[in-house]
Amino acid sequence: QKEVEQNSGPLSVPEGAIASLNCTYSDRGSQSFFWYRQYSGKSPELIMSIYSNGDKEDGRFTAQLNKASQYVSLLIRDSQPSDSATYLCAAYTSGTYKYIFGTGTRLKVLA
Amino acid sequence: KAGVTQTPRYLIKTRGQQVTLSCSPISGHRSVSWYQQTPGQGLQFLFEYFSETQRNKGNFPGRFSGRQFSNSRSEMNVSTLELGDSALYLCASSPDRTSGNEQFFGPGTRLTVL
């Protein structure tokens, strides 16, 4: 069973701090990785995608990928209370036409 | 570009009935996936369609079915509804490229089975 694993949290960080969210995946054939943010009662919103080893930055968000360790992370700098949400990690393997999602990490940013 | 749209947004049905949910993907996206989301199970993959063909299917009973039309719009159907089918049903579309295959979700249809 191909899986994506995340710590369910909650991860609590003070406002202005860096939030670090982690994810591991089991399928070495996975090529594309995504982070989604989901507010309670809403649908997931894509915030970052990463396809090659290393870091990718977009505003306050940095995604990191290490294919050798099968590890993906998301850093949120200068965390704001509005960042409080569940963050879903997903892996995609072309040929399976299937995105595998983790169960999500709940982030709480404390004002 | 308009995002993924889903109709209806809310549905209340009783056990034994059937339901059809509709999804219109982002213009130019040819791949449509469906998911069921419940608090206990997270996002569960139902099926994926591309060019009117189902390419992958999750572990759901045959009561769950879907189809895709030539304009990439998709529908899913659940027959003989059970209480456990109450969930948020999400549709997502992607361009289906070898790389950069970002998937975008619609707002979902919240189904309540009484």
XYZ file of C-alpha atoms in Angstrom:
225
model
C 0.000 0.000 0.000
C 1.546 3.263 -1.128
C 1.278 5.827 1.625
C 1.936 9.399 2.563
C 2.367 9.984 6.273
C 2.005 13.134 8.301
C 1.868 13.888 11.991
C -1.745 14.802 12.739
C -0.813 17.487 15.252
C -1.981 19.899 16.371
C 1.229 21.799 15.837
C 1.033 25.016 17.826
C 3.368 27.914 17.059
C 3.299 31.536 18.237
C 2.505 34.295 15.787
C 5.589 35.363 13.858
C 7.396 32.043 14.323
C 8.364 29.499 11.677
C 6.016 26.542 11.335
C 7.608 23.346 10.056
C 5.382 20.650 8.596
C 6.728 17.272 7.544
C 5.641 14.419 5.340
C 7.134 11.085 4.274
C 6.105 8.942 1.331
C 6.619 5.286 0.565
C 6.491 5.135 -3.258
C 9.929 5.858 -4.703
C 8.256 6.284 -8.077
C 6.471 9.432 -6.893
C 7.612 12.400 -8.932
C 5.463 15.338 -7.918
C 4.617 16.600 -4.473
C 2.070 19.103 -3.323
C 1.029 20.947 -0.207
C -2.582 21.940 0.277
C -4.141 24.106 2.957
C -7.630 23.259 4.103
C -9.696 25.443 6.364
C -12.462 23.806 8.375
C -15.502 23.172 6.180
C -13.701 24.225 2.981
C -12.012 22.348 0.168
C -8.208 21.955 -0.090
C -6.338 24.853 -1.670
C -3.041 24.233 -3.440
C -0.260 26.333 -1.922
C 2.987 24.734 -3.123
C 4.210 22.153 -5.590
C 7.728 20.720 -5.821
C 9.211 18.310 -8.328
C 12.977 18.231 -7.810
C 15.284 17.877 -4.822
C 16.002 21.026 -2.883
C 14.053 24.055 -1.810
C 11.349 26.036 -3.541
C 10.258 29.346 -2.108
C 7.039 31.265 -2.694
C 6.460 34.227 -0.443
C 6.346 33.050 3.169
C 6.264 29.393 2.096
C 9.235 27.131 1.385
C 8.816 23.553 0.254
C 11.710 21.142 0.619
C 12.102 17.790 -1.113
C 14.611 15.026 -0.414
C 13.890 12.070 -2.677
C 16.677 9.939 -1.198
C 15.028 10.180 2.225
C 11.515 10.229 0.735
C 10.770 13.338 2.720
C 8.873 16.525 1.940
C 8.488 19.503 4.207
C 6.779 22.870 4.243
C 8.091 25.861 6.158
C 5.824 28.804 6.866
C 7.747 31.903 7.909
C 6.214 34.717 9.965
C 3.216 32.519 10.794
C -0.083 34.342 11.127
C -3.305 33.288 12.893
C -4.861 33.090 9.418
C -2.438 30.247 8.637
C -4.268 28.084 11.191
C -5.617 25.231 9.111
C -4.976 21.612 8.213
C -2.094 21.103 5.792
C -2.269 18.136 3.447
C 0.733 16.624 1.728
C 0.178 14.739 -1.542
C 2.363 12.649 -3.834
C 1.682 11.892 -7.485
C 3.111 9.104 -9.611
C 2.508 9.457 -13.330
C 1.180 6.210 -14.724
C -1.015 5.580 -11.711
C -3.029 8.771 -12.366
C -3.531 8.962 -8.639
C -2.652 11.492 -6.015
C -2.039 9.978 -2.600
C -2.820 12.273 0.288
C -1.636 12.237 3.848
C -4.194 12.652 6.586
C -3.005 16.199 7.253
C -1.342 18.167 10.025
C -3.447 20.626 11.961
C -1.573 23.891 12.507
C -2.563 26.398 15.179
C -0.908 29.811 15.151
C -1.375 31.478 18.500
C -1.848 35.264 18.563
C -9.655 31.261 -15.517
C -12.683 29.995 -13.681
C -11.994 27.352 -11.081
C -13.462 23.910 -10.653
C -17.191 24.052 -10.058
C -19.364 21.467 -8.387
C -23.120 21.193 -8.138
C -25.052 20.954 -6.008
C -23.176 22.306 -3.001
C -25.418 20.626 -0.449
C -27.655 17.595 -0.620
C -29.825 15.809 1.875
C -31.009 12.339 0.956
C -32.472 9.342 2.753
C -31.104 5.826 2.906
C -31.750 3.805 -0.213
C -31.978 6.782 -2.546
C -29.448 7.555 -5.226
C -27.606 10.773 -5.958
C -25.717 12.322 -8.860
C -23.029 14.948 -8.339
C -21.592 17.096 -11.095
C -18.163 18.612 -11.659
C -16.895 21.055 -14.289
C -13.086 21.179 -14.455
C -10.889 24.163 -15.126
C -10.894 25.000 -18.832
C -8.227 22.957 -20.590
C -7.950 20.373 -17.821
C -8.750 16.917 -19.052
C -8.185 14.854 -15.924
C -10.864 14.786 -13.239
C -10.553 12.961 -9.937
C -13.154 12.406 -7.255
C -12.561 12.087 -3.525
C -14.621 11.396 -0.452
C -13.636 13.240 2.693
C -14.868 12.320 6.156
C -13.479 13.440 9.519
C -12.285 9.970 10.402
C -10.869 8.833 7.054
C -9.413 11.926 5.479
C -9.330 12.229 1.695
C -10.179 8.924 0.039
C -9.658 8.538 -3.714
C -12.738 7.359 -5.597
C -11.747 7.420 -9.278
C -9.985 9.369 -12.000
C -11.147 10.081 -15.535
C -9.351 11.280 -18.624
C -10.847 11.578 -22.099
C -14.016 9.837 -20.958
C -12.038 6.825 -19.672
C -11.642 5.747 -16.079
C -7.917 5.271 -15.554
C -7.842 4.446 -11.866
C -10.275 3.536 -9.152
C -10.119 3.492 -5.381
C -11.434 0.875 -2.982
C -15.093 1.768 -2.948
C -18.081 -0.508 -3.566
C -19.740 -0.671 -6.950
C -22.503 1.635 -5.683
C -20.071 4.438 -6.475
C -19.703 5.104 -10.170
C -18.723 7.941 -12.402
C -18.351 9.096 -15.938
C -16.776 11.847 -17.947
C -18.194 13.601 -20.951
C -16.435 14.757 -24.096
C -16.201 18.316 -22.706
C -14.338 16.906 -19.641
C -17.255 17.537 -17.305
C -17.743 14.649 -14.932
C -20.483 13.162 -12.836
C -20.424 10.677 -10.009
C -23.349 8.612 -8.894
C -23.989 6.851 -5.613
C -26.814 4.344 -5.584
C -28.600 2.813 -2.607
C -27.291 5.420 -0.208
C -26.131 4.366 3.240
C -25.699 6.497 6.361
C -21.928 6.091 6.033
C -21.971 7.820 2.661
C -22.464 11.155 4.419
C -19.344 13.088 3.512
C -17.848 15.949 1.587
C -17.375 14.858 -2.023
C -14.596 16.692 -3.778
C -13.785 16.903 -7.427
C -10.353 17.989 -8.616
C -8.986 18.684 -12.067
C -5.480 18.711 -13.484
C -3.901 19.278 -16.890
C -2.456 15.751 -16.915
C 1.089 16.650 -17.888
C 4.127 14.539 -17.168
C 5.397 17.279 -14.896
C 3.748 20.237 -13.293
C 0.615 18.193 -12.840
C -1.007 20.405 -10.251
C -4.469 19.375 -9.137
C -7.085 21.922 -8.136
C -10.152 21.216 -6.057
C -13.700 22.406 -6.400
C -15.708 23.627 -3.400
C -17.212 20.185 -2.821
C -20.682 18.772 -2.404
C -21.697 18.059 1.159
C -23.953 15.026 1.187
C -25.999 14.149 4.229
C -27.782 10.798 4.306
C -30.594 10.484 6.841
